Amino acid sequence: MKHRHLGQSGLLVSEISYGNWITHGSQVEKEAALACVKAALDEGITTFDTADVYANTRAEEVLGEALAGQRRQGLEIFTKVYWPTGPGPNDRGLSRKHIVESIHGSLRRLRTDYVDLYQAHRYDVETPLEETMSAFADLVRQGKVLYIGVSEWTAEQIGRAAALARELKVPFVSNQPQYSMLWRVIEAEVVPASEKVGVGQIVWSPIAQGVLTGKYLPGQAPPEGSRATDELGSRFMVNLMTDDVLTRVQKLKPIAQAVGLSMAQLAVAWVLQNRNVSSAIVGASRPEQVRDNVKAAGVKLDDAIMKKIDEVLGEVVVRDPKRTVSPAKRP
């Protein structure tokens, strides 16, 4: 496993990180989830990403159990705050109250005294950014959080947060956006803004919810037991499951074969070619999926291969930076 610096910080993270959105605590039984984490550890993954909202806090509990007994100093554990975790009006957002209460719940569920990275899961237009950043800074100074980051923030929001972080002297190091061959909305604005302020990308869905594995065929029903047949998982795949997209994805197979990679490996390796990407998050419902994905670490794709991928996918690629939009109001 290769490691990269997270943004311009001194923190090293594994090029492939393991995330448990959708799977742990909901789609995948606990024993399978524990086996997937064990496989990730066996393959050299040291970076694990979760969030308090995943499976209504159960995902954090499962990850905490899976990592129990591991050498804490050898792990980078990330979690997030913003989405609702309770019925009250303050059980959501990025107010000081919700941030402080949420970190205590996350630490308890993850069975750790600190998290390496605490991320604002979305931008909160109803809370002053100064209040949010001040609360994060206090957690850093208390030793409960080592670094801070955000997820799905716009270039302008990242720039404002970085300026406040400098004033507060806290390490603002990351953004966690969706990024794949099919979804490139961060390239035009978010990546340049992030590079300017020392923020690295920890990208989610590099395999486009499994679409880039090539297992979904145009004109055919999704394979039984796949994410596209899951009530929760399929909600995030609607725009990807068109015949045009699926037909073009099938044309990537010869490219993957030419470079000796599986389709999933090609997809993960592709996002890692972006120098601003610090790590690609992969999820799994079976240990063998983890073992397959990690083979993308350290792979270099030459310019000719990158060009062929662009030619094959053509206009189905989403590039509009305006598609990086945070919620207008708290959920």
XYZ file of C-alpha atoms in Angstrom:
331
model
C 0.000 0.000 0.000
C 1.263 3.455 -0.937
C 0.682 6.495 1.280
C 0.230 10.168 0.412
C 0.203 13.384 2.406
C -3.268 14.667 3.225
C -3.190 18.016 1.472
C -0.086 19.940 2.471
C -0.152 18.521 6.007
C 2.349 16.109 7.481
C -0.339 13.426 7.908
C 0.128 10.397 5.665
C -2.943 8.438 4.573
C -3.217 5.238 2.572
C -3.915 5.836 -1.128
C -6.888 3.524 -0.735
C -9.017 4.206 2.328
C -11.904 2.123 3.589
C -15.333 3.717 4.051
C -18.520 2.244 5.494
C -21.261 4.477 4.081
C -24.426 2.448 3.260
C -22.818 -0.919 4.070
C -22.011 -1.217 7.783
C -24.977 -1.323 10.089
C -27.503 -1.476 7.256
C -26.827 -3.227 3.926
C -24.176 -5.663 5.209
C -24.465 -7.979 8.214
C -22.024 -7.260 11.037
C -19.896 -10.362 10.534
C -19.382 -9.507 6.867
C -18.542 -5.923 7.798
C -15.951 -7.084 10.325
C -14.442 -9.394 7.702
C -14.174 -6.505 5.228
C -12.332 -4.327 7.749
C -9.986 -7.207 8.550
C -9.274 -7.613 4.835
C -8.567 -3.875 4.569
C -6.101 -4.067 7.453
C -4.460 -7.165 5.985
C -3.999 -5.331 2.675
C -2.250 -2.387 4.331
C -5.105 0.109 4.475
C -4.572 2.378 7.473
C -7.203 5.047 6.758
C -10.851 4.455 7.718
C -13.703 6.866 6.990
C -17.179 6.940 8.505
C -19.807 9.435 9.733
C -22.211 9.702 12.630
C -25.213 9.682 10.285
C -24.289 6.457 8.491
C -26.883 3.838 9.412
C -28.079 6.246 12.117
C -24.785 5.961 14.117
C -24.533 2.155 13.785
C -21.766 2.389 11.184
C -19.483 4.092 13.701
C -20.255 1.387 16.252
C -19.389 -1.401 13.815
C -16.151 0.301 12.773
C -15.203 0.856 16.404
C -15.711 -2.825 17.107
C -13.805 -3.859 13.978
C -10.778 -1.729 14.869
C -10.737 -2.620 18.570
C -7.380 -4.056 19.588
C -5.509 -2.487 16.669
C -2.538 -0.224 17.398
C -4.255 3.190 17.484
C -1.141 5.089 16.375
C -1.065 3.009 13.195
C -4.557 4.079 12.088
C -6.098 7.227 10.662
C -9.765 7.353 11.704
C -12.043 9.916 10.064
C -15.642 10.810 10.857
C -18.092 13.608 10.064
C -20.773 15.864 11.542
C -23.773 17.754 10.084
C -26.687 15.481 9.180
C -29.429 14.680 11.747
C -28.584 12.188 14.472
C -31.632 12.811 16.648
C -35.144 14.306 16.647
C -34.334 17.707 18.151
C -33.765 20.982 16.274
C -30.149 21.076 17.467
C -29.398 17.460 16.522
C -28.127 18.632 13.130
C -26.058 21.305 11.429
C -22.743 22.869 12.393
C -23.610 24.850 15.503
C -21.158 24.741 18.394
C -23.716 22.739 20.375
C -24.166 20.037 17.744
C -20.448 19.784 16.947
C -19.404 19.391 20.582
C -22.136 16.892 21.401
C -21.533 14.952 18.183
C -17.807 14.463 18.689
C -18.419 12.940 22.118
C -20.914 10.478 20.632
C -18.571 9.587 17.780
C -15.600 9.015 20.099
C -17.672 6.732 22.283
C -18.954 4.685 19.346
C -15.529 4.492 17.710
C -13.893 3.472 21.010
C -11.134 6.046 20.730
C -9.968 9.164 22.569
C -9.524 11.180 19.379
C -10.187 11.153 15.650
C -7.466 11.990 13.191
C -9.818 13.986 10.959
C -13.179 15.570 11.798
C -15.144 16.724 8.770
C -18.076 19.062 8.243
C -20.326 16.766 6.199
C -21.943 19.684 4.356
C -21.891 23.487 4.548
C -24.403 24.987 6.994
C -25.823 28.284 5.753
C -27.787 28.722 9.007
C -24.713 28.857 11.252
C -21.977 31.514 10.990
C -18.841 29.922 9.600
C -16.898 31.616 12.397
C -18.918 29.680 14.989
C -18.303 26.389 13.213
C -14.573 26.918 12.768
C -14.153 28.134 16.348
C -15.834 24.976 17.652
C -13.575 22.814 15.496
C -10.542 24.753 16.734
C -11.509 24.114 20.354
C -11.733 20.375 19.690
C -8.270 20.456 18.113
C -6.824 22.230 21.139
C -8.506 19.738 23.460
C -6.812 16.880 21.591
C -10.101 15.256 20.538
C -9.487 16.093 16.881
C -6.092 16.270 15.145
C -7.087 17.755 11.767
C -10.254 19.267 10.329
C -11.835 18.957 6.904
C -15.076 19.335 4.977
C -17.175 17.349 2.526
C -18.867 18.567 -0.659
C -18.023 22.242 -0.098
C -17.688 24.670 -2.997
C -14.447 26.398 -3.924
C -15.639 29.653 -2.356
C -16.624 27.932 0.897
C -13.287 26.118 1.090
C -11.441 29.404 0.618
C -13.364 31.112 3.416
C -12.837 28.196 5.785
C -9.127 28.104 5.012
C -8.780 31.803 5.822
C -10.469 31.326 9.207
C -8.374 28.228 9.912
C -5.222 30.263 9.375
C -6.455 32.890 11.824
C -7.334 30.215 14.379
C -4.060 28.342 13.708
C -5.737 24.978 13.167
C -4.921 22.420 10.437
C -7.644 22.552 7.766
C -6.421 19.879 5.366
C -9.145 18.104 3.385
C -12.318 18.058 1.336
C -14.319 14.894 0.696
C -16.139 15.125 -2.645
C -17.670 12.643 -5.028
C -15.196 12.023 -7.857
C -14.949 9.429 -10.594
C -14.463 9.061 -14.340
C -18.164 9.861 -14.679
C -18.414 12.678 -12.093
C -15.736 15.369 -12.416
C -17.422 18.476 -11.043
C -14.501 19.281 -8.707
C -11.914 19.671 -11.460
C -12.738 23.186 -12.680
C -13.006 25.082 -9.378
C -12.691 22.972 -6.224
C -9.334 21.393 -7.060
C -7.565 24.676 -7.974
C -8.985 26.400 -4.876
C -7.942 23.468 -2.692
C -4.408 23.366 -4.071
C -4.071 27.087 -3.360
C -4.851 26.658 0.353
C -3.209 23.273 0.957
C -6.352 21.110 1.016
C -6.316 17.573 -0.403
C -9.246 15.548 -1.720
C -10.412 12.322 -0.076
C -12.751 11.168 -2.802
C -15.834 9.002 -2.399
C -17.551 6.810 -4.969
C -14.517 6.409 -7.278
C -16.251 3.380 -8.801
C -19.512 5.358 -9.236
C -21.568 3.186 -6.874
C -20.307 0.087 -8.668
C -21.333 1.232 -12.152
C -17.692 1.413 -13.279
C -17.179 -2.274 -12.459
C -19.119 -3.020 -15.642
C -21.493 -5.422 -13.874
C -24.570 -3.400 -14.845
C -25.521 -4.026 -18.479
C -27.654 -1.777 -20.697
C -31.176 -3.041 -21.186
C -30.853 -5.656 -18.436
C -32.021 -5.837 -14.818
C -29.306 -5.301 -12.168
C -27.697 -8.472 -10.790
C -29.506 -9.898 -7.758
C -28.002 -8.646 -4.504
C -26.160 -5.711 -6.120
C -26.336 -2.181 -4.742
C -28.752 -1.194 -7.503
C -31.298 -3.613 -6.022
C -30.931 -2.207 -2.499
C -33.587 0.312 -1.502
C -31.090 2.735 0.055
C -28.137 2.248 -2.263
C -30.153 2.501 -5.474
C -31.363 6.018 -4.618
C -27.892 7.369 -5.348
C -27.576 5.571 -8.691
C -30.567 6.782 -10.684
C -28.633 9.105 -12.999
C -25.924 6.494 -13.569
C -28.186 3.624 -14.627
C -29.068 4.916 -18.100
C -28.417 2.829 -21.187
C -26.103 5.519 -22.595
C -23.875 5.516 -19.521
C -23.880 1.734 -19.179
C -23.081 1.229 -22.870
C -20.084 3.533 -22.681
C -18.843 1.903 -19.489
C -18.813 -1.472 -21.262
C -16.399 0.047 -23.785
C -13.881 0.600 -20.971
C -13.327 -3.152 -20.651
C -10.680 -3.417 -23.406
C -8.812 -0.481 -21.858
C -8.743 -2.176 -18.453
C -7.606 -5.443 -20.024
C -4.830 -3.671 -21.938
C -3.287 -2.372 -18.718
C -3.894 -5.586 -16.761
C -6.495 -4.186 -14.382
C -10.041 -5.092 -13.442
C -12.663 -2.468 -14.221
C -12.855 -1.485 -10.544
C -9.078 -1.189 -10.320
C -9.008 1.020 -13.405
C -11.656 3.310 -11.891
C -9.790 3.686 -8.595
C -6.435 4.126 -10.327
C -7.977 6.847 -12.522
C -8.930 9.099 -9.601
C -5.489 8.598 -8.051
C -3.874 10.137 -11.147
C -5.142 13.518 -9.941
C -2.285 15.005 -7.895
C -4.731 16.741 -5.543
C -6.336 13.429 -4.552
C -4.817 12.167 -1.306
C -6.930 9.025 -0.988
C -9.761 7.160 -2.710
C -12.441 5.711 -0.438
C -13.676 2.236 -1.289
C -16.507 0.371 0.357
C -17.257 -3.312 0.239
C -19.845 -5.923 1.070
C -17.349 -8.792 0.664
C -13.650 -9.053 1.615
C -12.653 -10.037 -1.925
C -13.870 -6.647 -3.160
C -11.390 -4.958 -0.820
C -8.574 -7.197 -2.014
C -9.388 -6.378 -5.629
C -9.608 -2.613 -5.131
C -6.297 -2.222 -3.289
C -4.412 -3.391 -6.366
C -5.057 0.089 -7.806
C -2.603 1.623 -5.319
C 0.600 2.796 -6.966
C -0.713 2.242 -10.524
C 0.345 4.853 -13.083
C -1.844 5.358 -16.156
C -0.095 7.020 -19.076
C -1.524 9.952 -21.030
C -2.642 7.732 -23.895
C -4.798 5.599 -21.574
C -6.289 8.671 -19.894
C -7.152 10.083 -23.341
C -8.801 6.823 -24.432
C -10.977 6.856 -21.319
C -12.114 10.404 -22.103
C -12.901 9.464 -25.704
C -14.952 6.428 -24.680
C -17.027 8.207 -22.023
C -17.551 11.392 -24.020
C -20.523 13.553 -23.089
C -21.874 11.281 -20.325
C -19.200 12.723 -18.017
C -20.646 15.343 -15.626
C -18.273 18.314 -15.305
C -20.461 21.280 -14.293
C -18.935 22.802 -11.105
C -22.370 24.075 -10.121
C -23.316 20.461 -9.374
C -21.165 20.800 -6.220
C -23.939 22.355 -4.171
C -24.354 22.236 -0.410
C -27.876 22.120 1.098
C -29.563 25.518 1.287
C -31.036 24.687 4.686
C -30.428 22.128 7.365
C -32.271 18.833 6.837
